[in-house]
CSV table of C-alpha atoms in Angstrom, one decimal:
chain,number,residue,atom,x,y,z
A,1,UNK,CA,0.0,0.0,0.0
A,2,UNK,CA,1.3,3.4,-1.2
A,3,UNK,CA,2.2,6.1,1.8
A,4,UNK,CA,0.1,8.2,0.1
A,5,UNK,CA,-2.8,7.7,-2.0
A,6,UNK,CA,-5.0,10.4,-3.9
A,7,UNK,CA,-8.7,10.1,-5.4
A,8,UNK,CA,-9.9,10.3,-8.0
A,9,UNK,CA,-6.6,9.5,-10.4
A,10,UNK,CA,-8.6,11.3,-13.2
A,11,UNK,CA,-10.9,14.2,-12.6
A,12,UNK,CA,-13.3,15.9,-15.2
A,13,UNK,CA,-15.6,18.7,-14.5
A,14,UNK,CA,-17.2,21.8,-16.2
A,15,UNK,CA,-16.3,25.0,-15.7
A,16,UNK,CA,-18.0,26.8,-12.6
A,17,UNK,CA,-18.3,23.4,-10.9
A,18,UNK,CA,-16.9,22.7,-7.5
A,19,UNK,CA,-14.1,20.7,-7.2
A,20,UNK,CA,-12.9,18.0,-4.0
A,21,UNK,CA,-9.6,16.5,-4.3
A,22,UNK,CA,-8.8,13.9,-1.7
A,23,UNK,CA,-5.4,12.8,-0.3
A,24,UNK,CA,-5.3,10.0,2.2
A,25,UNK,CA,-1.6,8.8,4.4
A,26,UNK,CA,-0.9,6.4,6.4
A,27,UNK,CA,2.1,7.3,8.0
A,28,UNK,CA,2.8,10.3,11.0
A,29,UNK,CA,3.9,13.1,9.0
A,30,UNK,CA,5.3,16.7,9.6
A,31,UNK,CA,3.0,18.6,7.3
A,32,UNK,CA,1.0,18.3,4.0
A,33,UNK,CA,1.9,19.6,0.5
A,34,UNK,CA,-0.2,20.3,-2.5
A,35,UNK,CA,1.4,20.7,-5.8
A,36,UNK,CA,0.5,21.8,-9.3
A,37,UNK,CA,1.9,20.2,-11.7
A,38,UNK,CA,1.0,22.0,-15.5
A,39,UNK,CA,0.4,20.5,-18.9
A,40,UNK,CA,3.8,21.7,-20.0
A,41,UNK,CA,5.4,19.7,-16.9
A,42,UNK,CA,6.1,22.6,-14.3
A,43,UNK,CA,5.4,21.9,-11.2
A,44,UNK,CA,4.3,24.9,-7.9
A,45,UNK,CA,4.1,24.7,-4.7
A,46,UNK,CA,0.0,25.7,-3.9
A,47,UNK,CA,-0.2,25.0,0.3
A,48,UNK,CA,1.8,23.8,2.9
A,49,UNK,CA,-0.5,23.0,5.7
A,50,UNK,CA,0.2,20.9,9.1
A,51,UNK,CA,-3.4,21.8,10.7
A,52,UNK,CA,-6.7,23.0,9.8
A,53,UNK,CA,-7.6,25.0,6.8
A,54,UNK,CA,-5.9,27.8,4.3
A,55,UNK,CA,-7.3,29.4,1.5
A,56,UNK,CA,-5.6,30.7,-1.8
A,57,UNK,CA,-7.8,32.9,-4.3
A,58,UNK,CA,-10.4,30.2,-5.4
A,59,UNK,CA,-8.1,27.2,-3.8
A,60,UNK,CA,-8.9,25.5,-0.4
A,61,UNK,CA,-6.9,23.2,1.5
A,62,UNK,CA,-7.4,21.2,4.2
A,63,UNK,CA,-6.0,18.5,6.8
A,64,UNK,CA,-7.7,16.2,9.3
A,65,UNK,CA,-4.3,15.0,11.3
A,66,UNK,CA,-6.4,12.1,13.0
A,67,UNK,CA,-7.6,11.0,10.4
A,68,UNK,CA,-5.0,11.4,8.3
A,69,UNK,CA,-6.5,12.7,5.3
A,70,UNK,CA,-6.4,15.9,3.6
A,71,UNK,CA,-9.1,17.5,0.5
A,72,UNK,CA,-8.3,20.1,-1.9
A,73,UNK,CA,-10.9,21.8,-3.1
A,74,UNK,CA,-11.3,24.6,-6.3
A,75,UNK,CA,-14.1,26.9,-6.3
A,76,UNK,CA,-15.8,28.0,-9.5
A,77,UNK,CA,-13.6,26.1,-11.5
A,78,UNK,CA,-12.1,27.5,-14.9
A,79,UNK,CA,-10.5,25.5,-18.0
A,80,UNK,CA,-7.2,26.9,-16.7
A,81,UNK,CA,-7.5,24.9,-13.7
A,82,UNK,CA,-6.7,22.0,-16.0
A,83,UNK,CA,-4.0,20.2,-14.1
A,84,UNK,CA,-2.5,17.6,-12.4
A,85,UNK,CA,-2.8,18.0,-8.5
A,86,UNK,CA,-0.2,15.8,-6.1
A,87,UNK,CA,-0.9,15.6,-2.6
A,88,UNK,CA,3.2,15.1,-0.8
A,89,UNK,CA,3.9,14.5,2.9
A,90,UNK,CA,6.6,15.6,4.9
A,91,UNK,CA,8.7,13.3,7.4
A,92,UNK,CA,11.3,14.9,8.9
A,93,UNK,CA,12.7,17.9,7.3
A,94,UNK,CA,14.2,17.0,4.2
A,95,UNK,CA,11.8,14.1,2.4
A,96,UNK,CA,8.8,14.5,0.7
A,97,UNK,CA,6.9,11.4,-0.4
A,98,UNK,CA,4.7,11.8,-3.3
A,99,UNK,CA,1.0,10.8,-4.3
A,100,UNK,CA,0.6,9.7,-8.1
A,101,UNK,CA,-1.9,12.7,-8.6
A,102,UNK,CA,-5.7,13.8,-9.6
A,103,UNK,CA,-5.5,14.9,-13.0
A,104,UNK,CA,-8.4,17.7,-13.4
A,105,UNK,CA,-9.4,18.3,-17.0
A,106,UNK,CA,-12.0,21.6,-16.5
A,107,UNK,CA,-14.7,21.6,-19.6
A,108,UNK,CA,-15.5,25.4,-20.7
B,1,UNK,CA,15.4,35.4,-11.1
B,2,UNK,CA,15.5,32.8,-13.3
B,3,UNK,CA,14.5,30.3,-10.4
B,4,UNK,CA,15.4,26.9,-11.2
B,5,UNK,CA,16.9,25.6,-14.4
B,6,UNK,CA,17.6,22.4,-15.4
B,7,UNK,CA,20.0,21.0,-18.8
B,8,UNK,CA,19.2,19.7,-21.0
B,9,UNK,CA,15.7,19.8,-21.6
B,10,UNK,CA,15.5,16.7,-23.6
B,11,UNK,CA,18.1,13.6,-24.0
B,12,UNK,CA,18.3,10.5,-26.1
B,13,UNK,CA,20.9,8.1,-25.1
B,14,UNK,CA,21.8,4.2,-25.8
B,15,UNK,CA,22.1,1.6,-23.3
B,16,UNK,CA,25.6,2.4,-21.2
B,17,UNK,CA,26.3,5.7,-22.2
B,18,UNK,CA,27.0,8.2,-19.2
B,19,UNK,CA,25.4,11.7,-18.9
B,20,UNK,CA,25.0,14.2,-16.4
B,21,UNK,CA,22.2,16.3,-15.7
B,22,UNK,CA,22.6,19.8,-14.9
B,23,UNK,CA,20.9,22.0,-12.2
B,24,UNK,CA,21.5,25.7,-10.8
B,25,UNK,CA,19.3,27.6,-8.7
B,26,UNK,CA,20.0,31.7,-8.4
B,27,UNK,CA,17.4,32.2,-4.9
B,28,UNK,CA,20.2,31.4,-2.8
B,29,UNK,CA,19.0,28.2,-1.3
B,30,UNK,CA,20.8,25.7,0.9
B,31,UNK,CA,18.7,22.5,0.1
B,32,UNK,CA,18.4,21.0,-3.1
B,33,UNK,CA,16.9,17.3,-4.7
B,34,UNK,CA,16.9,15.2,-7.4
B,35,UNK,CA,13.7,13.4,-8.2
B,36,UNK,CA,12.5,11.2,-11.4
B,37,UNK,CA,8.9,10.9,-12.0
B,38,UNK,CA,7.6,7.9,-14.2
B,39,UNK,CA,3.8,7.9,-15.4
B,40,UNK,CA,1.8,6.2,-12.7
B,41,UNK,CA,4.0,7.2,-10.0
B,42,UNK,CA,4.3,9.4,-8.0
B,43,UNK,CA,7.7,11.8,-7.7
B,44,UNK,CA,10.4,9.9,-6.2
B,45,UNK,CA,13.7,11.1,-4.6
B,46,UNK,CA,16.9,9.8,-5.9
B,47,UNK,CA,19.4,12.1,-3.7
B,48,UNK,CA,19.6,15.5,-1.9
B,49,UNK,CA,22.0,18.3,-0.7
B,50,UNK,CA,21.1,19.4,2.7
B,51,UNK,CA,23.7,21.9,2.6
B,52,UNK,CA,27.1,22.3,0.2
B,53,UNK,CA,29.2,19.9,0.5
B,54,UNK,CA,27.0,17.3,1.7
B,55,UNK,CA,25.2,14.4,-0.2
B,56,UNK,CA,22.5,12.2,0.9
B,57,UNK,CA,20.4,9.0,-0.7
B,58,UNK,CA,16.9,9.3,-1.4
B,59,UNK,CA,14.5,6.3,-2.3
B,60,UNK,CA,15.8,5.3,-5.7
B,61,UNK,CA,19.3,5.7,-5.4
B,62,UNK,CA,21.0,3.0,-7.2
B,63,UNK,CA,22.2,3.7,-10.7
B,64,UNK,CA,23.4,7.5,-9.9
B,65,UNK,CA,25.5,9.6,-8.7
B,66,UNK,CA,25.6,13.3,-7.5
B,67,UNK,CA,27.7,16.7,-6.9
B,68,UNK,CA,27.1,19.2,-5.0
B,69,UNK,CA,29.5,21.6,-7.1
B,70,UNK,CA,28.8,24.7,-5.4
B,71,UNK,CA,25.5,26.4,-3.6
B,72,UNK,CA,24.3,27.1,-6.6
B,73,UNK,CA,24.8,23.7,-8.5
B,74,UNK,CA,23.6,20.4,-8.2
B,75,UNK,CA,23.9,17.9,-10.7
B,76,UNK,CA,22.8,14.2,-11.4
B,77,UNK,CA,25.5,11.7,-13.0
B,78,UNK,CA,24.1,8.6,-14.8
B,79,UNK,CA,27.3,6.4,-15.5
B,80,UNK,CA,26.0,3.2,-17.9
B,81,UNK,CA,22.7,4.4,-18.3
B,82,UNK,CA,19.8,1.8,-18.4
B,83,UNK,CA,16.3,1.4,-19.9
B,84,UNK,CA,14.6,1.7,-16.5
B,85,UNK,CA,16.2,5.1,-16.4
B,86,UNK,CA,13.9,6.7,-18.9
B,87,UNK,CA,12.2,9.0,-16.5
B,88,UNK,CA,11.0,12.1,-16.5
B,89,UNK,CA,13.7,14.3,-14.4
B,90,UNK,CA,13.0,17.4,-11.6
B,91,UNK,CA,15.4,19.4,-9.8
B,92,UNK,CA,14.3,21.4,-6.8
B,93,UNK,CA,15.6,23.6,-4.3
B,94,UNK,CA,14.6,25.0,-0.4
B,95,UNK,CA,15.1,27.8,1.9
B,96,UNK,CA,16.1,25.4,4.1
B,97,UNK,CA,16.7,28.4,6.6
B,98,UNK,CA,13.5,29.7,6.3
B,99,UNK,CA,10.8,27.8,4.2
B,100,UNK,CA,9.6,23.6,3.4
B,101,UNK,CA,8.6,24.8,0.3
B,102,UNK,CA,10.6,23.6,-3.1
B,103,UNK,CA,10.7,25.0,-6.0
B,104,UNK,CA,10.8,22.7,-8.9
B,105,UNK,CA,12.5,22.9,-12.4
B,106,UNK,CA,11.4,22.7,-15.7
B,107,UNK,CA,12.7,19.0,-15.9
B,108,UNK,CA,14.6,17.1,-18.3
B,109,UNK,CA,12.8,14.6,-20.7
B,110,UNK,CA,15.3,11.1,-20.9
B,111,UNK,CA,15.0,8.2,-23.3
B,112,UNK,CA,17.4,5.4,-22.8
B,113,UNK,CA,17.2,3.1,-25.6
């Protein structure tokens, strides 16, 4: 069983629809990182979060650390939203261990 | 700032060829990683530099080598390259003074055939 695991793999929506992106672990971790990866590869940093809630523009994250699971979620979504999301925890200081991703395709 | 950049973008190479992969950061960072990324996985860390001068194994470290030139530099040696390497490669970088969060590179595109 992966460390971390993210659902849905695939994610299609229309635009203006609300969007929930899950991340589940299994291990104890140091914080929560969601990432943006873009069609052309690049990959951002979008939240670093070790409790509750934070909120970016039209982006929520947030964590659950008993339960160990953590949501994304886009509001009013747009086709530039069109991504793939990965979900990484942090052990320690240095190692991030990945999810495979939610790819989001956003319909106009 | 030209943040992270990574050389080359794209490389074809045969079966035991060597290469090195280049990566500088400019944002003055003390922590930096190599990571390969393979369709259906998730990213996955072959070695990082806590600091210059220092050199530490990741996950997937077997088949690679690494130097940490300089603050600035940080690049990934493949010495008899192998199929299993064709990967999608990231370079990233932290504020390890001040900040957990990386910032990535563009990535370089390998095909070992």
């Amino acid at each position: 069983k992966n460390e971390v695991e993210q659902s849905p793999q695939n994610l299609t929506a229309q635009e203006g629809e609300f969007i929930t992106i899950n991340c589940s672990y299994s291990v104890g971790i140091s914080a929560l990182h969601w990432l943006q990866q873009h069609p052309g590869g690049g990959i951002v940093s979008l939240f670093m979060l070790s409790s509750g809630k934070k909120k970016h523009g039209r982006l929520i994250a947030t964590i659950n650390i008993q339960e160990k699971h953590s949501s994304l979620h886009i509001t009013a979504s747009h086709p530039r939203d069109s991504a793939v999301y990965i979900c990484a925890v942090r052990r320690g200081s240095e190692k991030l261990v990945f999810g495979k991703g939610t790819k989001l395709t956003v319909n106009p | 700032n030209a943040g992270v950049t990574q050389t080359p973008k794209f490389q074809v190479l045969k079966t035991g060829q060597s290469m090195t992969l280049q990566c500088a950061q400019d944002m003055n960072h003390n922590s930096m990683y190599w990571y390969r990324q393979d369709p259906g996985m998730g990213l996955r860390l072959i070695y990082y530099s806590a600091s210059e001068g220092t050199t530490d194994k990741g996950e997937v470290p077997n088949g690679y080598n690494v130097s940490r030139l300089n603050k600035r530099e940080f690049s990934l040696r493949l010495e008899s390259a192998a199929p299993s390497q064709t990967s999608v490669y990231f370079c990233a970088s932290r504020d390890s003074l001040s900040s957990y969060e990386q910032y990535f590179g563009p990535g370089t595109r390998l095909t070992v055939t």
